[in-house]
mmCIF file of N, CA and C in Angstrom:
data_model
loop_
_atom_site.group_PDB
_atom_site.id
_atom_site.type_symbol
_atom_site.label_atom_id
_atom_site.label_comp_id
_atom_site.label_asym_id
_atom_site.label_seq_id
_atom_site.Cartn_x
_atom_site.Cartn_y
_atom_site.Cartn_z
ATOM 1 N N UNK A 1 67.354 33.280 22.497
ATOM 2 C CA UNK A 1 68.029 31.707 22.500
ATOM 3 C C UNK A 1 68.829 31.030 22.977
ATOM 4 N N UNK A 2 68.622 29.389 23.203
ATOM 5 C CA UNK A 2 69.551 29.039 23.920
ATOM 6 C C UNK A 2 70.501 28.781 23.124
ATOM 7 N N UNK A 3 71.750 28.290 24.407
ATOM 8 C CA UNK A 3 72.968 28.138 23.734
ATOM 9 C C UNK A 3 73.085 27.016 22.469
ATOM 10 N N UNK A 4 74.187 26.393 21.972
ATOM 11 C CA UNK A 4 74.146 25.575 20.604
ATOM 12 C C UNK A 4 74.467 24.420 21.912
ATOM 13 N N UNK A 5 75.111 24.344 22.857
ATOM 14 C CA UNK A 5 75.676 23.148 23.799
ATOM 15 C C UNK A 5 74.425 22.426 24.474
ATOM 16 N N UNK A 6 73.008 23.299 25.054
ATOM 17 C CA UNK A 6 72.056 23.049 25.301
ATOM 18 C C UNK A 6 71.321 22.131 24.110
ATOM 19 N N UNK A 7 71.258 22.612 23.120
ATOM 20 C CA UNK A 7 70.533 22.111 21.842
ATOM 21 C C UNK A 7 70.730 20.615 21.544
ATOM 22 N N UNK A 8 72.515 20.844 21.738
ATOM 23 C CA UNK A 8 73.051 19.653 21.478
ATOM 24 C C UNK A 8 73.110 18.467 22.466
ATOM 25 N N UNK A 9 72.860 19.194 23.815
ATOM 26 C CA UNK A 9 72.719 17.936 24.762
ATOM 27 C C UNK A 9 71.266 17.577 24.273
ATOM 28 N N UNK A 10 70.114 18.246 24.428
ATOM 29 C CA UNK A 10 68.988 17.875 24.071
ATOM 30 C C UNK A 10 68.896 16.511 23.382
ATOM 31 N N UNK A 11 69.812 16.863 21.994
ATOM 32 C CA UNK A 11 69.205 16.103 21.153
ATOM 33 C C UNK A 11 69.753 14.756 21.146
ATOM 34 N N UNK A 12 70.985 15.159 22.118
ATOM 35 C CA UNK A 12 71.707 13.820 22.334
ATOM 36 C C UNK A 12 71.444 12.915 23.412
ATOM 37 N N UNK A 13 70.606 14.030 24.552
ATOM 38 C CA UNK A 13 69.966 12.887 25.097
ATOM 39 C C UNK A 13 68.598 12.364 24.388
ATOM 40 N N UNK A 14 67.997 12.938 23.346
ATOM 41 C CA UNK A 14 66.504 12.181 22.920
ATOM 42 C C UNK A 14 67.349 11.457 21.748
ATOM 43 N N UNK A 15 67.787 11.501 21.756
ATOM 44 C CA UNK A 15 68.938 9.969 20.917
ATOM 45 C C UNK A 15 68.948 8.902 21.980
ATOM 46 N N UNK A 16 69.725 9.232 22.942
ATOM 47 C CA UNK A 16 70.003 8.147 24.008
ATOM 48 C C UNK A 16 68.732 7.064 24.315
ATOM 49 N N UNK A 17 67.663 7.931 24.381
ATOM 50 C CA UNK A 17 66.335 7.755 25.153
ATOM 51 C C UNK A 17 65.810 6.833 23.716
ATOM 52 N N UNK A 18 65.717 7.577 22.402
ATOM 53 C CA UNK A 18 65.482 6.504 21.338
ATOM 54 C C UNK A 18 65.989 5.441 21.150
ATOM 55 N N UNK A 19 67.415 5.233 21.675
ATOM 56 C CA UNK A 19 68.527 4.381 21.492
ATOM 57 C C UNK A 19 67.779 2.970 22.486
ATOM 58 N N UNK A 20 67.736 3.679 23.600
ATOM 59 C CA UNK A 20 67.258 2.611 25.030
ATOM 60 C C UNK A 20 66.148 1.701 24.510
ATOM 61 N N UNK A 21 65.177 2.964 23.962
ATOM 62 C CA UNK A 21 63.628 2.204 23.838
ATOM 63 C C UNK A 21 63.883 1.520 22.329
ATOM 64 N N UNK A 22 64.924 1.738 21.729
ATOM 65 C CA UNK A 22 65.466 0.471 20.595
ATOM 66 C C UNK A 22 65.784 -0.659 20.809
ATOM 67 N N UNK A 23 66.814 -0.480 21.890
ATOM 68 C CA UNK A 23 67.410 -1.719 22.321
ATOM 69 C C UNK A 23 66.329 -2.149 23.385
ATOM 70 N N UNK A 24 65.268 -1.964 24.309
ATOM 71 C CA UNK A 24 64.075 -3.099 25.117
ATOM 72 C C UNK A 24 63.578 -3.097 24.001
ATOM 73 N N UNK A 25 63.293 -3.147 23.604
ATOM 74 C CA UNK A 25 62.185 -3.330 22.174
ATOM 75 C C UNK A 25 62.976 -4.736 21.517
#
């Protein structure tokens, strides 16, 4: 299993990416 920190970082990165896309739109 992946460490919780890795899962959290992935979720955060996805959230930031989505936020950037939303802002660009």
